[in-house]
Amino acid sequence: MKNTLDNYNFEAYIPTLIPLLTGDNIYSSKVVFARELIQNSIDAISVREAKTADTEFSKEITIKLKRDENGKRYFEIADSGTGMDRYKIERYFTSIGRSFYSGQEYEDLNIGYKPISNFGIGFLSSFMVCQEIDVKTKYYLENSEGLKLHIPNYDGCFFIELDEDVNIGTKIKLYLETDITNEEIAGYVGRVMQDIKYPISIQFINKKGHEQKKVIPAHAIRMQNKKEDFKFFIPFQEDGNIKEINYSEVVNNQYITEYEYGMLIRRSKNFEIRGNCMILNSGIEVEGASPADLMQKKKFIIRIDYSFSMKKVLTCLISVGINFSV
């Protein structure tokens, strides 16, 4: 192949790892592959946003669930984040369990962003629903080359080729081999991506063969509260301590983009949630979490929807370590 640069193998025998991911191990369901890939996109966009003077690039994450010209069903996710160069592909992409975000190289970037994905296994979840994958990527630094990878299966080698038509960022296409429907995948994404800081656009073909589009806006939950007659927000720091906030910042909706983490309290109104409380990690629903988890872990925003008395709201706040004097 004229533009072939090199060939690689994954540095792990993936067929033995896949069964370890599901059930009672790491992932509760195969559909979580979508969450893992979205988390990678969020991290890539956030790092580029923190490191480049060009803040006008698109922050939208796009997802397509369609069929190609050969009738193959695919899941495609694209972002305009940092992308990858050959070194990143060799050092991190091919090495299961080695994360760029948990190493010294990331520390040397000297940015305040704390990545969501830092275990180096997120991409591995893709192989729960497919074997064949195409990747197109281009690193965000000047004079970087566009690259494409075709991974025909997870236990053989794959090639890296030059591709001049690739834009900055990463596009990953999974050729699906799963009974999980397009509607189920799109519904799952809409359910768990509750309040992330970047918008997601999903295009999918439904069971009737019609194309549908779903848009999840940035800070979806907070944006829904803009016109609420009552809302209360308590910002948290990275270490879990509480920040001071002027209530006018809440009333004027400045808190929507100003604070990464915190507790949002609002009245229940035209919004479906399971129970009165939802725990989010960087805007992503944490399944099975409770308010007590807020005291154990960082990077949570907890939303409490209530239709009770203020006394019950204060009791809930006190239960997670927030005390008031009135």
CSV table of C-alpha atoms in Angstrom, one decimal:
chain,number,residue,atom,x,y,z
A,1,MET,CA,0.0,0.0,0.0
A,2,LYS,CA,1.5,3.3,-1.2
A,3,ASN,CA,0.7,5.4,1.9
A,4,THR,CA,1.4,2.7,4.5
A,5,LEU,CA,3.6,3.9,7.3
A,6,ASP,CA,3.7,1.0,9.8
A,7,ASN,CA,1.8,-2.0,11.2
A,8,TYR,CA,0.9,-2.8,14.8
A,9,ASN,CA,-0.7,-5.3,17.1
A,10,PHE,CA,-2.5,-4.6,20.3
A,11,GLU,CA,-0.2,-5.3,23.2
A,12,ALA,CA,-2.7,-7.7,24.8
A,13,TYR,CA,-4.5,-10.8,23.7
A,14,ILE,CA,-8.0,-9.2,23.4
A,15,PRO,CA,-10.1,-12.4,23.0
A,16,THR,CA,-9.1,-13.4,26.6
A,17,LEU,CA,-9.9,-9.9,27.9
A,18,ILE,CA,-13.4,-9.4,26.4
A,19,PRO,CA,-15.2,-11.9,28.7
A,20,LEU,CA,-13.7,-10.2,31.7
A,21,LEU,CA,-15.3,-6.8,30.9
A,22,THR,CA,-19.0,-7.7,31.2
A,23,GLY,CA,-21.3,-9.3,33.9
A,24,ASP,CA,-20.2,-8.5,37.4
A,25,ASN,CA,-16.7,-7.3,36.4
A,26,ILE,CA,-16.1,-3.9,34.8
A,27,TYR,CA,-19.2,-3.2,32.6
A,28,SER,CA,-22.8,-4.1,33.4
A,29,SER,CA,-23.9,-4.1,29.8
A,30,LYS,CA,-22.3,-4.1,26.3
A,31,VAL,CA,-24.0,-0.9,25.4
A,32,VAL,CA,-21.7,1.0,27.7
A,33,PHE,CA,-19.1,1.0,24.9
A,34,ALA,CA,-20.9,4.2,23.7
A,35,ARG,CA,-20.3,5.9,27.0
A,36,GLU,CA,-16.6,5.0,27.0
A,37,LEU,CA,-16.1,6.4,23.5
A,38,ILE,CA,-18.0,9.6,24.3
A,39,GLN,CA,-15.8,10.0,27.5
A,40,ASN,CA,-12.7,9.8,25.3
A,41,SER,CA,-14.1,12.5,23.0
A,42,ILE,CA,-14.9,14.8,26.0
A,43,ASP,CA,-11.3,14.4,27.2
A,44,ALA,CA,-9.8,15.1,23.8
A,45,ILE,CA,-11.9,18.2,23.3
A,46,SER,CA,-11.2,19.5,26.8
A,47,VAL,CA,-7.5,19.1,26.4
A,48,ARG,CA,-7.4,20.8,23.0
A,49,GLU,CA,-9.6,23.6,24.4
A,50,ALA,CA,-7.1,24.1,27.3
A,51,LYS,CA,-3.9,23.9,25.3
A,52,THR,CA,-4.7,25.9,22.1
A,53,ALA,CA,-5.3,29.5,21.4
A,54,ASP,CA,-7.9,28.5,18.8
A,55,THR,CA,-11.0,28.1,20.9
A,56,GLU,CA,-13.4,28.5,17.9
A,57,PHE,CA,-13.1,24.8,16.8
A,58,SER,CA,-16.3,22.7,17.0
A,59,LYS,CA,-16.9,21.2,20.4
A,60,GLU,CA,-19.8,19.0,19.2
A,61,ILE,CA,-19.5,15.2,19.4
A,62,THR,CA,-21.3,13.6,16.5
A,63,ILE,CA,-22.6,10.0,16.4
A,64,LYS,CA,-24.0,8.1,13.5
A,65,LEU,CA,-25.8,4.7,13.6
A,66,LYS,CA,-26.3,3.7,9.9
A,67,ARG,CA,-25.3,1.3,7.2
A,68,ASP,CA,-22.5,1.8,4.7
A,69,GLU,CA,-22.6,1.2,0.9
A,70,ASN,CA,-22.0,-2.5,1.5
A,71,GLY,CA,-24.9,-2.8,4.0
A,72,LYS,CA,-22.6,-3.1,7.0
A,73,ARG,CA,-24.2,-1.6,10.1
A,74,TYR,CA,-21.9,0.8,12.0
A,75,PHE,CA,-21.5,3.1,14.9
A,76,GLU,CA,-19.4,6.2,14.1
A,77,ILE,CA,-18.3,8.8,16.6
A,78,ALA,CA,-16.3,11.9,15.7
A,79,ASP,CA,-14.8,14.8,17.6
A,80,SER,CA,-12.5,17.8,16.9
A,81,GLY,CA,-10.3,17.2,19.9
A,82,THR,CA,-6.6,16.7,20.1
A,83,GLY,CA,-6.5,13.7,17.8
A,84,MET,CA,-3.5,11.4,17.7
A,85,ASP,CA,-0.1,11.3,16.0
A,86,ARG,CA,2.0,8.2,15.3
A,87,TYR,CA,3.6,8.3,18.7
A,88,LYS,CA,0.3,8.5,20.6
A,89,ILE,CA,-1.0,5.5,18.5
A,90,GLU,CA,2.0,3.4,19.2
A,91,ARG,CA,2.5,4.4,22.8
A,92,TYR,CA,-1.2,4.5,24.1
A,93,PHE,CA,-3.8,3.4,21.5
A,94,THR,CA,-2.2,-0.1,21.0
A,95,SER,CA,-1.4,-0.6,24.7
A,96,ILE,CA,-4.4,-1.8,26.6
A,97,GLY,CA,-4.2,-0.5,30.2
A,98,ARG,CA,-1.7,2.3,29.5
A,99,SER,CA,-3.4,5.7,29.6
A,100,PHE,CA,-1.9,9.0,28.4
A,101,TYR,CA,-3.9,10.8,31.0
A,102,SER,CA,-2.4,9.0,34.0
A,103,GLY,CA,1.3,9.5,32.9
A,104,GLN,CA,4.0,12.1,33.2
A,105,GLU,CA,3.4,13.3,29.6
A,106,TYR,CA,-0.1,14.5,30.6
A,107,GLU,CA,1.2,16.1,33.8
A,108,ASP,CA,3.8,18.0,31.7
A,109,LEU,CA,1.0,19.7,29.8
A,110,ASN,CA,0.3,21.7,33.0
A,111,ILE,CA,-3.4,22.2,32.5
A,112,GLY,CA,-6.1,22.1,35.2
A,113,TYR,CA,-8.4,19.6,33.4
A,114,LYS,CA,-8.9,16.3,35.2
A,115,PRO,CA,-9.7,13.6,32.6
A,116,ILE,CA,-12.7,11.3,32.9
A,117,SER,CA,-10.9,8.4,31.2
A,118,ASN,CA,-7.6,7.5,32.8
A,119,PHE,CA,-7.4,3.7,32.9
A,120,GLY,CA,-6.5,3.0,29.3
A,121,ILE,CA,-9.3,0.4,28.7
A,122,GLY,CA,-12.1,2.5,27.4
A,123,PHE,CA,-11.5,1.7,23.7
A,124,LEU,CA,-11.2,-2.0,24.5
A,125,SER,CA,-15.0,-1.9,25.3
A,126,SER,CA,-15.6,-1.4,21.5
A,127,PHE,CA,-14.7,-5.0,21.0
A,128,MET,CA,-17.7,-6.1,23.0
A,129,VAL,CA,-19.9,-5.2,20.0
A,130,CYS,CA,-17.6,-5.5,17.0
A,131,GLN,CA,-14.3,-6.9,15.6
A,132,GLU,CA,-13.7,-4.5,12.7
A,133,ILE,CA,-12.9,-0.8,13.3
A,134,ASP,CA,-11.8,2.1,11.1
A,135,VAL,CA,-10.0,5.1,12.7
A,136,LYS,CA,-9.2,8.5,11.2
A,137,THR,CA,-7.2,10.9,13.2
A,138,LYS,CA,-5.0,14.0,13.0
A,139,TYR,CA,-3.1,15.6,15.9
A,140,TYR,CA,-4.0,19.2,16.7
A,141,LEU,CA,-0.5,20.6,16.6
A,142,GLU,CA,0.7,22.4,13.5
A,143,ASN,CA,2.1,20.4,10.6
A,144,SER,CA,0.7,17.1,11.9
A,145,GLU,CA,-0.2,14.4,9.4
A,146,GLY,CA,-3.6,12.8,8.8
A,147,LEU,CA,-3.7,9.1,9.6
A,148,LYS,CA,-6.1,6.3,9.1
A,149,LEU,CA,-6.2,2.8,10.6
A,150,HIS,CA,-8.1,-0.2,9.5
A,151,ILE,CA,-8.4,-2.9,12.3
A,152,PRO,CA,-9.9,-6.0,10.6
A,153,ASN,CA,-10.1,-7.9,13.8
A,154,TYR,CA,-8.8,-7.6,17.4
A,155,ASP,CA,-6.2,-10.5,17.3
A,156,GLY,CA,-4.3,-9.6,14.2
A,157,CYS,CA,-2.1,-6.7,13.0
A,158,PHE,CA,-3.4,-3.4,11.6
A,159,PHE,CA,-1.8,-0.8,9.4
A,160,ILE,CA,-1.4,3.0,9.7
A,161,GLU,CA,-1.7,5.0,6.5
A,162,LEU,CA,-1.3,8.6,5.6
A,163,ASP,CA,-4.6,10.4,4.7
A,164,GLU,CA,-4.4,14.0,3.6
A,165,ASP,CA,-8.2,14.5,3.8
A,166,VAL,CA,-8.4,13.9,7.6
A,167,ASN,CA,-9.3,16.9,9.8
A,168,ILE,CA,-8.0,17.6,13.3
A,169,GLY,CA,-9.6,15.2,15.8
A,170,THR,CA,-10.6,11.6,15.7
A,171,LYS,CA,-13.3,9.6,13.9
A,172,ILE,CA,-13.9,6.0,15.0
A,173,LYS,CA,-16.2,3.7,13.0
A,174,LEU,CA,-17.3,0.4,14.6
A,175,TYR,CA,-18.8,-2.3,12.3
A,176,LEU,CA,-21.4,-3.6,14.7
A,177,GLU,CA,-21.9,-7.3,15.4
A,178,THR,CA,-24.5,-7.0,18.2
A,179,ASP,CA,-28.2,-7.4,18.7
A,180,ILE,CA,-28.4,-4.1,20.5
A,181,THR,CA,-30.6,-1.9,18.3
A,182,ASN,CA,-29.8,1.7,17.1
A,183,GLU,CA,-32.7,2.9,19.2
A,184,GLU,CA,-31.3,1.2,22.3
A,185,ILE,CA,-27.9,2.8,21.8
A,186,ALA,CA,-29.3,6.3,21.0
A,187,GLY,CA,-31.6,6.0,24.0
A,188,TYR,CA,-28.8,4.9,26.3
A,189,VAL,CA,-26.7,7.9,25.3
A,190,GLY,CA,-29.6,10.2,25.9
A,191,ARG,CA,-30.2,8.7,29.3
A,192,VAL,CA,-26.7,8.8,30.7
A,193,MET,CA,-25.3,12.0,29.1
A,194,GLN,CA,-27.3,14.2,31.3
A,195,ASP,CA,-25.3,17.4,31.8
A,196,ILE,CA,-22.0,17.1,29.9
A,197,LYS,CA,-20.3,20.3,28.9
A,198,TYR,CA,-20.3,19.6,25.1
A,199,PRO,CA,-23.3,18.9,22.8
A,200,ILE,CA,-23.9,15.6,21.2
A,201,SER,CA,-25.7,15.0,17.9
A,202,ILE,CA,-27.0,11.5,17.1
A,203,GLN,CA,-28.2,10.4,13.7
A,204,PHE,CA,-29.7,6.9,13.5
A,205,ILE,CA,-31.8,4.7,11.3
A,206,ASN,CA,-34.8,3.3,13.3
A,207,LYS,CA,-36.4,-0.1,12.9
A,208,LYS,CA,-38.7,1.2,10.2
A,209,GLY,CA,-35.7,2.4,8.1
A,210,HIS,CA,-36.3,6.1,8.8
A,211,GLU,CA,-33.6,8.4,9.8
A,212,GLN,CA,-34.0,10.2,13.1
A,213,LYS,CA,-31.9,12.8,14.8
A,214,LYS,CA,-31.4,13.5,18.5
A,215,VAL,CA,-29.5,16.5,19.9
A,216,ILE,CA,-28.3,16.6,23.5
A,217,PRO,CA,-27.3,20.2,24.3
A,218,ALA,CA,-24.3,21.1,26.4
A,219,HIS,CA,-25.2,21.4,30.2
A,220,ALA,CA,-28.7,20.0,29.3
A,221,ILE,CA,-30.0,19.8,32.9
A,222,ARG,CA,-28.7,23.2,33.9
A,223,MET,CA,-30.1,24.8,30.7
A,224,GLN,CA,-33.5,23.4,31.5
A,225,ASN,CA,-33.4,25.2,34.8
A,226,LYS,CA,-32.9,28.6,33.3
A,227,LYS,CA,-36.5,29.6,33.7
A,228,GLU,CA,-37.2,27.7,36.9
A,229,ASP,CA,-38.8,29.8,39.6
A,230,PHE,CA,-36.6,28.0,42.2
A,231,LYS,CA,-33.1,26.6,41.8
A,232,PHE,CA,-30.2,26.2,44.2
A,233,PHE,CA,-26.6,25.4,43.3
A,234,ILE,CA,-23.7,24.6,45.5
A,235,PRO,CA,-20.3,24.4,43.7
A,236,PHE,CA,-17.7,21.9,44.7
A,237,GLN,CA,-13.9,22.0,44.3
A,238,GLU,CA,-11.8,19.1,42.9
A,239,ASP,CA,-10.9,18.0,46.4
A,240,GLY,CA,-14.6,17.8,47.3
A,241,ASN,CA,-14.7,21.0,49.5
A,242,ILE,CA,-17.5,23.5,49.0
A,243,LYS,CA,-16.9,26.8,47.1
A,244,GLU,CA,-18.5,30.0,48.0
A,245,ILE,CA,-21.0,31.4,45.5
A,246,ASN,CA,-23.1,34.5,45.3
A,247,TYR,CA,-26.8,33.5,44.8
A,248,SER,CA,-27.1,36.1,42.0
A,249,GLU,CA,-24.8,33.8,40.0
A,250,VAL,CA,-27.5,31.1,40.2
A,251,VAL,CA,-30.4,33.5,39.6
A,252,ASN,CA,-28.6,34.9,36.5
A,253,ASN,CA,-27.6,31.4,35.3
A,254,GLN,CA,-23.9,32.2,35.4
A,255,TYR,CA,-23.3,29.0,37.3
A,256,ILE,CA,-24.2,26.9,34.2
A,257,THR,CA,-20.7,27.2,32.6
A,258,GLU,CA,-18.8,28.7,35.5
A,259,TYR,CA,-18.7,25.7,37.8
A,260,GLU,CA,-17.6,22.2,36.8
A,261,TYR,CA,-19.0,20.3,39.8
A,262,GLY,CA,-21.6,20.8,42.5
A,263,MET,CA,-25.1,20.1,43.8
A,264,LEU,CA,-28.2,21.4,41.9
A,265,ILE,CA,-31.6,21.4,43.6
A,266,ARG,CA,-34.7,22.1,41.7
A,267,ARG,CA,-38.4,21.4,41.7
A,268,SER,CA,-39.6,18.3,39.8
A,269,LYS,CA,-41.1,19.6,36.6
A,270,ASN,CA,-41.5,17.9,33.2
A,271,PHE,CA,-38.3,15.9,33.7
A,272,GLU,CA,-38.1,12.1,34.0
A,273,ILE,CA,-35.7,10.7,36.5
A,274,ARG,CA,-35.6,7.5,38.5
A,275,GLY,CA,-36.2,8.6,42.0
A,276,ASN,CA,-35.6,12.1,43.5
A,277,CYS,CA,-31.9,12.1,43.2
A,278,MET,CA,-29.3,11.5,40.4
A,279,ILE,CA,-25.6,11.4,40.7
A,280,LEU,CA,-23.5,12.5,37.8
A,281,ASN,CA,-19.8,12.2,37.1
A,282,SER,CA,-18.7,15.1,34.9
A,283,GLY,CA,-22.3,15.3,33.7
A,284,ILE,CA,-22.6,11.5,33.1
A,285,GLU,CA,-25.0,9.4,35.1
A,286,VAL,CA,-23.4,7.1,37.6
A,287,GLU,CA,-25.5,4.0,37.8
A,288,GLY,CA,-26.3,2.7,41.2
A,289,ALA,CA,-24.7,5.7,43.1
A,290,SER,CA,-26.3,7.3,46.1
A,291,PRO,CA,-25.8,10.7,47.9
A,292,ALA,CA,-23.4,9.0,50.3
A,293,ASP,CA,-21.0,8.4,47.4
A,294,LEU,CA,-20.6,12.2,47.2
A,295,MET,CA,-18.6,12.0,50.4
A,296,GLN,CA,-16.3,9.2,49.0
A,297,LYS,CA,-15.5,10.4,45.5
A,298,LYS,CA,-14.7,13.5,43.5
A,299,LYS,CA,-16.0,15.1,40.3
A,300,PHE,CA,-19.7,14.6,41.1
A,301,ILE,CA,-22.6,16.8,40.5
A,302,ILE,CA,-25.6,15.7,42.4
A,303,ARG,CA,-29.1,16.8,41.3
A,304,ILE,CA,-32.0,16.6,43.7
A,305,ASP,CA,-35.5,17.1,42.2
A,306,TYR,CA,-38.0,17.7,45.0
A,307,SER,CA,-41.7,18.3,45.4
A,308,PHE,CA,-41.5,18.3,49.2
A,309,SER,CA,-41.0,20.8,51.9
A,310,MET,CA,-37.8,22.8,52.3
A,311,LYS,CA,-37.2,20.9,55.5
A,312,LYS,CA,-36.8,17.7,53.5
A,313,VAL,CA,-34.4,19.4,51.1
A,314,LEU,CA,-32.2,20.6,54.0
A,315,THR,CA,-32.3,17.2,55.5
A,316,CYS,CA,-31.0,15.7,52.3
A,317,LEU,CA,-28.2,18.4,52.1
A,318,ILE,CA,-27.1,17.6,55.7
A,319,SER,CA,-27.0,13.9,54.9
A,320,VAL,CA,-24.2,14.6,52.4
A,321,GLY,CA,-22.3,16.8,54.8
A,322,ILE,CA,-23.7,20.3,54.0
A,323,ASN,CA,-24.9,22.2,57.0
A,324,PHE,CA,-26.9,25.4,57.3
A,325,SER,CA,-27.5,27.8,60.1
A,326,VAL,CA,-30.8,29.6,59.8
